mmCIF file of C-alpha atoms and ligand atoms in Angstrom:
data_model
loop_
_atom_site.group_PDB
_atom_site.id
_atom_site.type_symbol
_atom_site.label_atom_id
_atom_site.label_comp_id
_atom_site.label_asym_id
_atom_site.label_seq_id
_atom_site.Cartn_x
_atom_site.Cartn_y
_atom_site.Cartn_z
ATOM 1 C CA MET F 204 145.497 101.978 50.797
ATOM 2 C CA PRO F 205 146.654 98.550 49.556
ATOM 3 C CA LYS F 206 146.063 95.729 51.812
ATOM 4 C CA ARG F 207 149.139 94.182 53.874
ATOM 5 C CA ASP F 208 150.304 90.777 53.068
ATOM 6 C CA TYR F 209 148.605 88.692 55.710
ATOM 7 C CA TYR F 210 151.816 86.590 56.490
ATOM 8 C CA GLU F 211 153.717 90.036 57.162
ATOM 9 C CA VAL F 212 150.679 91.288 59.324
ATOM 10 C CA LEU F 213 151.340 88.083 61.644
ATOM 11 C CA GLY F 214 155.176 87.805 61.251
ATOM 12 C CA VAL F 215 154.937 84.516 59.898
ATOM 13 C CA PRO F 216 157.070 82.987 57.017
ATOM 14 C CA ARG F 217 154.845 81.749 54.004
ATOM 15 C CA ASP F 218 155.114 77.861 55.028
ATOM 16 C CA ALA F 219 154.253 78.572 58.494
ATOM 17 C CA ASP F 220 152.017 75.615 60.252
ATOM 18 C CA ALA F 221 149.035 75.933 61.713
ATOM 19 C CA ASP F 222 150.333 76.221 65.405
ATOM 20 C CA THR F 223 152.853 78.866 64.424
ATOM 21 C CA ILE F 224 150.119 81.009 62.836
ATOM 22 C CA LYS F 225 148.020 80.340 65.934
ATOM 23 C CA LYS F 226 150.756 81.338 68.145
ATOM 24 C CA ALA F 227 151.482 84.714 66.431
ATOM 25 C CA TYR F 228 147.926 85.645 66.457
ATOM 26 C CA ARG F 229 147.637 84.852 70.127
ATOM 27 C CA ARG F 230 150.705 87.074 70.745
ATOM 28 C CA ALA F 231 149.658 89.771 68.692
ATOM 29 C CA ALA F 232 145.954 89.822 69.838
ATOM 30 C CA LEU F 233 147.227 89.823 73.400
ATOM 31 C CA ASP F 234 149.406 92.594 72.726
ATOM 32 C CA CYS F 235 146.896 94.983 70.931
ATOM 33 C CA HIS F 236 143.642 93.790 72.625
ATOM 34 C CA PRO F 237 141.194 96.859 72.586
ATOM 35 C CA ASP F 238 140.444 95.843 75.990
ATOM 36 C CA ARG F 239 144.080 96.662 77.324
ATOM 37 C CA ASN F 240 144.346 99.652 74.943
ATOM 38 C CA PRO F 241 141.311 101.576 75.439
ATOM 39 C CA GLY F 242 140.747 104.532 72.913
ATOM 40 C CA ASP F 243 144.189 103.526 71.217
ATOM 41 C CA HIS F 244 142.857 103.665 67.580
ATOM 42 C CA THR F 245 146.306 102.395 66.160
ATOM 43 C CA CYS F 246 146.191 99.385 68.227
ATOM 44 C CA GLU F 247 142.447 98.708 67.425
ATOM 45 C CA GLU F 248 143.334 99.071 63.655
ATOM 46 C CA ARG F 249 146.318 96.456 64.285
ATOM 47 C CA PHE F 250 143.882 94.288 66.207
ATOM 48 C CA LYS F 251 141.335 94.251 63.478
ATOM 49 C CA ASP F 252 144.447 93.690 60.789
ATOM 50 C CA VAL F 253 145.992 90.440 62.878
ATOM 51 C CA SER F 254 142.347 88.987 63.369
ATOM 52 C CA GLU F 255 141.288 89.270 59.551
ATOM 53 C CA ALA F 256 145.065 87.578 58.579
ATOM 54 C CA TYR F 257 144.337 84.792 61.278
ATOM 55 C CA GLN F 258 140.747 84.193 60.078
ATOM 56 C CA VAL F 259 142.233 83.633 56.430
ATOM 57 C CA LEU F 260 145.520 81.848 57.276
ATOM 58 C CA SER F 261 143.913 79.423 59.959
ATOM 59 C CA ASP F 262 141.403 78.285 57.250
ATOM 60 C CA PRO F 263 143.010 75.988 54.778
ATOM 61 C CA GLN F 264 140.451 76.892 52.099
ATOM 62 C CA LYS F 265 140.813 80.640 52.533
ATOM 63 C CA ARG F 266 144.772 80.312 52.715
ATOM 64 C CA GLU F 267 144.813 78.415 49.642
ATOM 65 C CA LEU F 268 142.890 81.052 47.811
ATOM 66 C CA TYR F 269 144.817 83.852 49.133
ATOM 67 C CA ASP F 270 148.187 81.990 48.440
ATOM 68 C CA HIS F 271 147.274 81.679 44.738
ATOM 69 C CA TYR F 272 145.410 84.873 44.138
ATOM 70 C CA GLY F 273 146.143 87.148 46.958
ATOM 71 C CA HIS F 274 143.330 89.536 48.357
ATOM 72 C CA ASP F 275 141.678 89.616 44.865
ATOM 73 C CA GLY F 276 141.002 85.918 45.172
ATOM 74 C CA LEU F 277 139.326 86.268 48.746
ATOM 75 C CA SER F 278 137.043 89.315 47.580
ATOM 76 C CA GLY F 279 136.299 87.285 44.386
ATOM 77 C CA ALA F 280 135.298 84.336 46.544
ATOM 78 C CA GLY F 281 132.659 86.734 48.535
ATOM 79 C CA TYR F 282 134.884 87.018 51.628
ATOM 80 C CA THR F 283 134.403 90.365 53.152
ATOM 81 C CA GLY F 284 136.532 90.295 56.390
ATOM 82 C CA PHE F 285 135.037 91.877 59.698
ATOM 83 C CA THR F 286 132.653 94.590 60.141
ATOM 84 C CA GLY F 287 134.196 95.684 63.371
ATOM 85 C CA VAL F 288 135.771 94.850 66.898
ATOM 86 C CA GLU F 289 132.430 93.224 67.902
ATOM 87 C CA ASP F 290 132.273 90.844 64.882
ATOM 88 C CA ILE F 291 135.963 89.644 65.732
ATOM 89 C CA PHE F 292 134.770 88.761 69.146
ATOM 90 C CA ASP F 293 131.683 86.903 68.107
ATOM 91 C CA HIS F 294 133.572 85.151 65.374
ATOM 92 C CA PHE F 295 136.547 84.412 67.686
ATOM 93 C CA GLU F 296 134.637 83.736 71.029
ATOM 94 C CA ASP F 297 135.788 80.127 71.174
ATOM 95 C CA VAL F 298 139.474 81.201 70.036
ATOM 96 C CA PHE F 299 139.574 83.564 72.669
ATOM 97 C CA SER F 300 138.566 81.065 75.650
ATOM 98 C CA ASP F 301 140.907 79.037 73.922
ATOM 99 C CA PHE F 302 143.626 81.568 74.199
ATOM 100 C CA PHE F 303 142.731 82.657 77.646
ATOM 101 C CA GLY F 304 140.984 80.331 79.259
ATOM 102 C CA PHE F 305 138.242 82.567 80.356
ATOM 103 C CA GLY F 306 136.916 83.675 77.036
ATOM 104 C CA GLY F 307 133.618 85.132 78.177
ATOM 105 C CA SER F 308 135.255 87.571 80.655
ATOM 106 C CA PHE F 309 137.663 88.682 78.207
ATOM 107 C CA ARG F 310 135.168 89.354 75.623
ATOM 108 C CA ARG F 311 134.292 93.017 75.668
ATOM 109 C CA GLY F 312 131.144 93.880 76.713
ATOM 110 C CA ARG F 313 128.339 94.778 73.922
ATOM 111 C CA PRO F 314 126.604 98.015 74.669
ATOM 112 C CA ARG F 315 123.802 96.457 76.484
ATOM 113 C CA ARG F 316 121.432 99.211 75.920
ATOM 114 C CA GLN F 317 121.205 98.481 72.369
ATOM 115 C CA ALA F 318 119.880 94.982 72.712
ATOM 116 C CA PRO F 319 116.109 94.537 72.313
ATOM 117 C CA ARG F 320 114.532 92.638 75.024
ATOM 118 C CA PRO F 321 111.121 91.410 75.365
ATOM 119 C CA GLY F 322 108.722 92.205 77.949
ATOM 120 C CA ARG F 323 107.539 89.805 80.946
ATOM 121 C CA ASP F 324 104.590 88.321 80.855
ATOM 122 C CA ILE F 325 102.153 89.189 83.732
ATOM 123 C CA ARG F 326 100.108 86.638 85.622
ATOM 124 C CA LYS F 327 96.780 87.203 86.928
ATOM 125 C CA THR F 328 94.019 84.815 88.526
ATOM 126 C CA VAL F 329 90.602 85.432 88.263
ATOM 127 C CA ASN F 330 88.064 83.620 90.505
ATOM 128 C CA LEU F 331 85.075 82.024 88.782
ATOM 129 C CA THR F 332 82.033 80.166 90.119
ATOM 130 C CA LEU F 333 81.184 76.507 88.908
ATOM 131 C CA ARG F 334 78.360 77.815 86.938
ATOM 132 C CA GLU F 335 80.513 80.782 85.378
ATOM 133 C CA ALA F 336 83.118 78.231 84.235
ATOM 134 C CA ALA F 337 80.553 75.790 82.974
ATOM 135 C CA PHE F 338 78.855 77.914 80.885
ATOM 136 C CA GLY F 339 81.608 80.796 80.117
ATOM 137 C CA THR F 340 81.816 84.491 81.266
ATOM 138 C CA THR F 341 83.636 87.506 80.416
ATOM 139 C CA LYS F 342 85.588 89.197 83.432
ATOM 140 C CA THR F 343 87.301 92.588 83.564
ATOM 141 C CA VAL F 344 90.912 92.375 84.801
ATOM 142 C CA HIS F 345 92.656 95.463 86.399
ATOM 143 C CA LEU F 346 96.085 95.797 85.656
ATOM 144 C CA GLY F 347 98.632 98.211 87.067
ATOM 145 C CA ARG F 348 100.886 97.582 84.017
ATOM 146 C CA PRO F 349 104.130 99.060 83.645
ATOM 147 C CA GLY F 350 104.160 101.559 80.302
ATOM 148 C CA PRO F 351 106.482 104.142 79.001
ATOM 149 C CA CYS F 352 106.343 107.421 81.078
ATOM 150 C CA PRO F 353 103.899 110.098 79.130
ATOM 151 C CA ASP F 354 106.174 113.012 80.420
ATOM 152 C CA CYS F 355 109.536 111.921 79.066
ATOM 153 C CA GLY F 356 108.291 109.549 76.438
ATOM 154 C CA GLY F 357 110.184 106.538 78.200
ATOM 155 C CA SER F 358 113.687 107.922 78.240
ATOM 156 C CA GLY F 359 113.667 109.013 81.800
ATOM 157 C CA ALA F 360 115.360 112.623 81.365
ATOM 158 C CA ARG F 361 113.523 115.223 82.231
ATOM 159 C CA ARG F 362 111.655 117.071 79.381
ATOM 160 C CA GLY F 363 113.993 119.551 77.557
ATOM 161 C CA THR F 364 116.971 117.470 78.395
ATOM 162 C CA SER F 365 118.348 114.250 77.196
ATOM 163 C CA PRO F 366 120.165 111.172 78.293
ATOM 164 C CA GLU F 367 123.909 111.326 77.940
ATOM 165 C CA THR F 368 126.392 108.149 77.092
ATOM 166 C CA CYS F 369 127.958 107.173 80.434
ATOM 167 C CA GLY F 370 131.264 108.652 80.636
ATOM 168 C CA THR F 371 132.765 105.924 82.732
ATOM 169 C CA CYS F 372 132.023 103.156 80.413
ATOM 170 C CA ARG F 373 131.852 105.240 77.346
ATOM 171 C CA GLY F 374 128.319 103.836 76.676
ATOM 172 C CA ARG F 375 129.648 100.215 76.639
ATOM 173 C CA GLY F 376 127.698 99.253 79.850
ATOM 174 C CA GLN F 377 131.206 97.403 80.898
ATOM 175 C CA VAL F 378 134.289 98.328 82.161
ATOM 176 C CA ALA F 379 137.569 96.647 82.039
ATOM 177 C CA HIS F 380 139.624 96.119 84.810
ATOM 178 C CA SER F 381 143.339 94.880 84.550
ATOM 179 C CA ARG F 382 144.410 91.617 86.191
ATOM 180 C CA GLY F 383 148.125 91.214 85.270
ATOM 181 C CA ALA F 384 148.032 90.428 81.911
ATOM 182 C CA PHE F 385 144.359 90.055 81.633
ATOM 183 C CA VAL F 386 141.378 92.333 81.537
ATOM 184 C CA LEU F 387 138.247 91.294 83.113
ATOM 185 C CA THR F 388 135.144 93.143 82.467
ATOM 186 C CA THR F 389 132.389 93.990 84.847
ATOM 187 C CA SER F 390 129.014 95.999 84.821
ATOM 188 C CA CYS F 391 129.455 99.500 84.851
ATOM 189 C CA GLY F 392 128.463 100.761 88.395
ATOM 190 C CA ASP F 393 127.800 104.236 87.374
ATOM 191 C CA CYS F 394 125.109 103.585 85.057
ATOM 192 C CA GLY F 395 124.342 99.916 86.103
ATOM 193 C CA GLY F 396 125.282 98.668 82.942
ATOM 194 C CA THR F 397 122.873 100.398 80.691
ATOM 195 C CA GLY F 398 125.364 102.681 79.186
ATOM 196 C CA VAL F 399 123.438 105.699 79.624
ATOM 197 C CA ARG F 400 123.539 108.460 82.388
ATOM 198 C CA ILE F 401 120.476 110.586 83.121
ATOM 199 C CA PRO F 402 121.558 114.386 84.148
ATOM 200 C CA GLU F 403 117.994 115.417 85.290
ATOM 201 C CA PRO F 404 115.845 112.829 85.838
ATOM 202 C CA CYS F 405 112.044 112.944 85.079
ATOM 203 C CA ALA F 406 109.978 113.996 88.007
ATOM 204 C CA ARG F 407 107.159 111.698 87.010
ATOM 205 C CA CYS F 408 108.948 108.217 86.536
ATOM 206 C CA GLU F 409 112.053 109.349 88.708
ATOM 207 C CA GLY F 410 114.405 108.371 85.758
ATOM 208 C CA GLY F 411 113.091 105.230 85.321
ATOM 209 C CA GLY F 412 111.214 105.694 81.906
ATOM 210 C CA GLN F 413 108.226 103.535 83.052
ATOM 211 C CA VAL F 414 105.086 104.391 84.926
ATOM 212 C CA LEU F 415 102.276 101.916 86.160
ATOM 213 C CA GLU F 416 99.358 102.478 83.486
ATOM 214 C CA GLU F 417 95.798 101.470 84.894
ATOM 215 C CA ARG F 418 94.348 99.216 82.509
ATOM 216 C CA GLU F 419 91.068 97.329 82.242
ATOM 217 C CA ILE F 420 91.134 94.198 80.141
ATOM 218 C CA GLU F 421 88.019 92.076 79.026
ATOM 219 C CA VAL F 422 88.850 88.577 79.396
ATOM 220 C CA ALA F 423 86.648 85.879 77.775
ATOM 221 C CA PHE F 424 86.446 82.519 79.625
ATOM 222 C CA PRO F 425 84.950 80.007 77.212
ATOM 223 C CA PRO F 426 82.336 77.250 78.540
ATOM 224 C CA GLY F 427 83.912 74.376 80.151
ATOM 225 C CA ILE F 428 87.283 75.956 81.374
ATOM 226 C CA ASP F 429 88.788 74.116 84.079
ATOM 227 C CA ASP F 430 90.420 75.310 87.175
ATOM 228 C CA GLY F 431 94.011 76.149 86.930
ATOM 229 C CA VAL F 432 93.752 76.822 83.089
ATOM 230 C CA SER F 433 95.080 80.183 81.590
ATOM 231 C CA ILE F 434 93.824 82.228 79.060
ATOM 232 C CA ARG F 435 96.582 84.010 77.128
ATOM 233 C CA ILE F 436 96.169 87.514 75.891
ATOM 234 C CA LEU F 437 98.848 88.308 73.542
ATOM 235 C CA GLY F 438 101.137 91.520 73.894
ATOM 236 C CA GLU F 439 99.319 92.689 76.923
ATOM 237 C CA GLY F 440 102.212 91.947 79.336
ATOM 238 C CA SER F 441 105.086 94.360 80.154
ATOM 239 C CA PRO F 442 106.335 96.251 77.475
ATOM 240 C CA GLY F 443 109.764 95.203 75.931
ATOM 241 C CA THR F 444 112.842 97.621 76.215
ATOM 242 C CA MET F 445 114.926 98.974 73.022
ATOM 243 C CA GLY F 446 112.078 97.933 70.712
ATOM 244 C CA GLY F 447 111.777 94.149 71.814
ATOM 245 C CA PRO F 448 108.115 92.670 71.673
ATOM 246 C CA PRO F 449 105.927 93.409 74.587
ATOM 247 C CA GLY F 450 104.839 90.253 77.126
ATOM 248 C CA ASN F 451 101.763 88.588 77.481
ATOM 249 C CA LEU F 452 99.053 88.512 79.619
ATOM 250 C CA LEU F 453 98.097 85.150 81.472
ATOM 251 C CA VAL F 454 94.834 84.933 83.144
ATOM 252 C CA THR F 455 94.044 81.848 84.966
ATOM 253 C CA ALA F 456 90.805 80.424 86.048
ATOM 254 C CA GLY F 457 90.609 79.904 89.759
ATOM 255 C CA ILE F 458 87.131 78.104 90.151
ATOM 256 C CA GLU F 459 85.574 78.334 93.856
ATOM 257 C CA PRO F 460 84.264 75.195 95.429
ATOM 258 C CA ASP F 461 80.395 74.815 94.938
ATOM 259 C CA PRO F 462 78.091 73.742 97.789
ATOM 260 C CA VAL F 463 76.361 71.244 95.583
ATOM 261 C CA PHE F 464 78.488 69.894 92.752
ATOM 262 C CA LYS F 465 81.635 68.382 92.744
ATOM 263 C CA ARG F 466 83.517 68.831 89.587
ATOM 264 C CA ASP F 467 85.156 65.611 87.833
ATOM 265 C CA GLY F 468 86.791 66.458 84.708
ATOM 266 C CA ASP F 469 83.850 67.632 82.603
ATOM 267 C CA ASP F 470 81.452 65.732 84.912
ATOM 268 C CA LEU F 471 79.497 66.720 87.872
ATOM 269 C CA VAL F 472 78.945 64.861 90.858
ATOM 270 C CA VAL F 473 76.113 65.305 93.035
ATOM 271 C CA ALA F 474 75.163 63.566 96.402
ATOM 272 C CA LEU F 475 71.814 62.519 97.162
ATOM 273 C CA PRO F 476 70.704 61.649 100.784
ATOM 274 C CA LEU F 477 68.024 58.930 100.980
ATOM 275 C CA ALA F 478 66.113 57.421 103.912
ATOM 276 C CA PHE F 479 66.918 53.933 103.884
ATOM 277 C CA ALA F 480 63.486 52.734 103.382
ATOM 278 C CA ARG F 481 63.199 55.159 100.473
ATOM 279 C CA ALA F 482 66.161 53.387 98.984
ATOM 280 C CA ALA F 483 64.749 50.089 99.692
ATOM 281 C CA LEU F 484 61.220 50.611 98.355
ATOM 282 C CA GLY F 485 62.626 52.872 95.328
ATOM 283 C CA ALA F 486 61.360 56.267 94.688
ATOM 284 C CA THR F 487 61.174 59.264 92.184
ATOM 285 C CA VAL F 488 63.291 62.200 93.413
ATOM 286 C CA ARG F 489 64.363 65.506 92.095
ATOM 287 C CA VAL F 490 68.146 66.154 91.937
ATOM 288 C CA PRO F 491 69.534 69.462 91.110
ATOM 289 C CA THR F 492 71.218 70.167 87.843
ATOM 290 C CA LEU F 493 73.383 73.441 86.675
ATOM 291 C CA GLU F 494 70.381 74.526 84.885
ATOM 292 C CA GLY F 495 67.716 73.797 87.772
ATOM 293 C CA GLU F 496 66.294 70.243 88.700
ATOM 294 C CA THR F 497 65.681 66.988 87.042
ATOM 295 C CA GLU F 498 63.629 63.983 87.963
ATOM 296 C CA LEU F 499 65.255 60.636 88.638
ATOM 297 C CA GLU F 500 64.009 57.158 89.196
ATOM 298 C CA ILE F 501 65.535 55.377 92.138
ATOM 299 C CA PRO F 502 64.812 51.573 91.715
ATOM 300 C CA PRO F 503 64.044 49.476 94.910
ATOM 301 C CA GLY F 504 66.756 47.934 96.826
ATOM 302 C CA THR F 505 69.393 50.851 95.811
ATOM 303 C CA GLN F 506 72.292 50.550 98.007
ATOM 304 C CA PRO F 507 74.749 53.143 99.459
ATOM 305 C CA HIS F 508 77.186 54.860 97.353
ATOM 306 C CA GLU F 509 75.364 53.334 94.445
ATOM 307 C CA ASN F 510 75.408 56.158 91.552
ATOM 308 C CA PHE F 511 73.309 56.973 88.618
ATOM 309 C CA ARG F 512 74.656 58.836 85.583
ATOM 310 C CA LEU F 513 72.415 61.467 83.601
ATOM 311 C CA PRO F 514 74.041 62.076 80.301
ATOM 312 C CA GLY F 515 74.700 65.308 79.120
ATOM 313 C CA LEU F 516 74.034 67.284 82.202
ATOM 314 C CA GLY F 517 77.550 68.084 83.347
ATOM 315 C CA VAL F 518 79.897 70.447 82.028
ATOM 316 C CA PRO F 519 80.365 71.520 78.333
ATOM 317 C CA HIS F 520 83.512 70.086 76.944
ATOM 318 C CA LEU F 521 86.255 72.719 76.670
ATOM 319 C CA ARG F 522 87.134 71.605 73.191
ATOM 320 C CA GLY F 523 84.557 69.711 70.976
ATOM 321 C CA ARG F 524 80.932 69.443 71.388
ATOM 322 C CA GLY F 525 78.705 68.074 74.016
ATOM 323 C CA ARG F 526 78.900 67.960 77.782
ATOM 324 C CA GLY F 527 79.891 65.530 80.563
ATOM 325 C CA ASP F 528 77.602 63.794 82.583
ATOM 326 C CA LEU F 529 76.130 64.396 86.136
ATOM 327 C CA VAL F 530 76.819 61.571 88.226
ATOM 328 C CA VAL F 531 73.872 61.030 91.536
ATOM 329 C CA VAL F 532 75.749 59.088 94.141
ATOM 330 C CA VAL F 533 73.240 57.792 96.717
ATOM 331 C CA THR F 534 74.171 58.224 100.414
ATOM 332 C CA LEU F 535 71.678 56.784 103.120
ATOM 333 C CA THR F 536 70.612 58.608 105.997
ATOM 334 C CA VAL F 537 69.850 56.852 109.668
ATOM 335 C CA PRO F 538 67.266 58.629 111.719
ATOM 336 C CA ARG F 539 69.073 59.657 114.941
ATOM 337 C CA LYS F 540 65.695 59.654 117.007
ATOM 338 C CA LEU F 541 62.794 57.172 116.514
ATOM 339 C CA SER F 542 59.109 57.488 117.577
ATOM 340 C CA ARG F 543 57.807 54.365 119.480
ATOM 341 C CA LYS F 544 55.847 53.503 116.290
ATOM 342 C CA GLN F 545 58.720 53.757 114.369
ATOM 343 C CA LYS F 546 60.977 51.708 116.692
ATOM 344 C CA LYS F 547 58.128 49.144 116.643
ATOM 345 C CA LEU F 548 57.855 48.956 113.000
ATOM 346 C CA LEU F 549 61.797 48.754 112.564
ATOM 347 C CA THR F 550 61.914 46.241 115.512
ATOM 348 C CA THR F 551 59.188 44.090 113.482
ATOM 349 C CA MET F 552 61.261 44.319 110.604
ATOM 350 C CA LEU F 553 64.657 43.557 111.926
ATOM 351 C CA GLU F 554 62.868 40.116 113.548
ATOM 352 C CA GLU F 555 61.162 39.383 109.907
ATOM 353 C CA GLU F 556 64.784 39.671 108.470
ATOM 354 C CA GLU F 557 66.418 37.455 110.967
ATOM 355 C CA THR F 558 63.894 34.960 110.665
ATOM 356 C CA GLU F 559 64.344 35.051 107.110
ATOM 357 C CA GLU F 560 68.202 34.277 107.162
HETATM 358 ZN ZN1 ZN I 655 109.478 110.281 83.017
HETATM 359 ZN ZN1 ZN I 656 128.663 103.184 82.540
#
């Protein structure tokens, strides 16, 4: 069938200006809009025709090509027109909103069930001791992950039956309601917007198409991992729908407080209680490390809160080589009870200190 003249299709003269063309398209598009004439193929064809004509005549370059060489000029330049109604809505989304003031709702609902959607991420927290976090460890994570139902293969329909296209929305997932001259679309209530109806639901998944799969996943925590840091395991999240990719599993390290060490970045802080006489006289003391113990020389006259840094005895750096430090902080202990002898010695000492002043 030979193509009709675009000016004729829109009913405008060959010298019509842009505004006249736009107005003509607006009238025609409103008149034969598929949302207002559902199932009317003559209307749909006309809608396609006027849209194609408008696309050419509203574009100065295409219009010139058409004026000089006709339809052959356009196809020769690689212009192919629209593939269908959805294509027109995609193309003229802004035009329709310009026309009607609420383009998004005028736009006909795309069948939602056809859109691939990625699955959601699953988040888990695993508790680690400070030592496990420092040296790295592997933990088993138990997941109740939604997966396709094995009985129905994920369709939600009982074995031997199959899902049907929803009759109410004819598979579009959305239905049109007339509001005076306009048509509003809303999600179809009969199929929940999926465009599909399941006549006999699968007993195992109750028609949802998904069941919880019990899964165990080994998660390796690298040495030096800090509290709140997550390990991402690609593709172990919830499955995608309609061929969409699965989400990821994110496992967060929750590091339990340690009775001995406090973590400060990659440094470890440990308190060293000393009798004040020891601090005054100096001493060799044993301090705890992640691996066991080490000796530390406390010089005479050490003050409360003074700290000593032991390099390389902290937490391994998560990125790069080496380790943080062990920081030993001195605290002084004061006896609550004194023997008579101790009291005498301390009094003597005090008297001597005060004489010196
Ligand atoms: Zn099932
Ligand atoms: Zn429906």
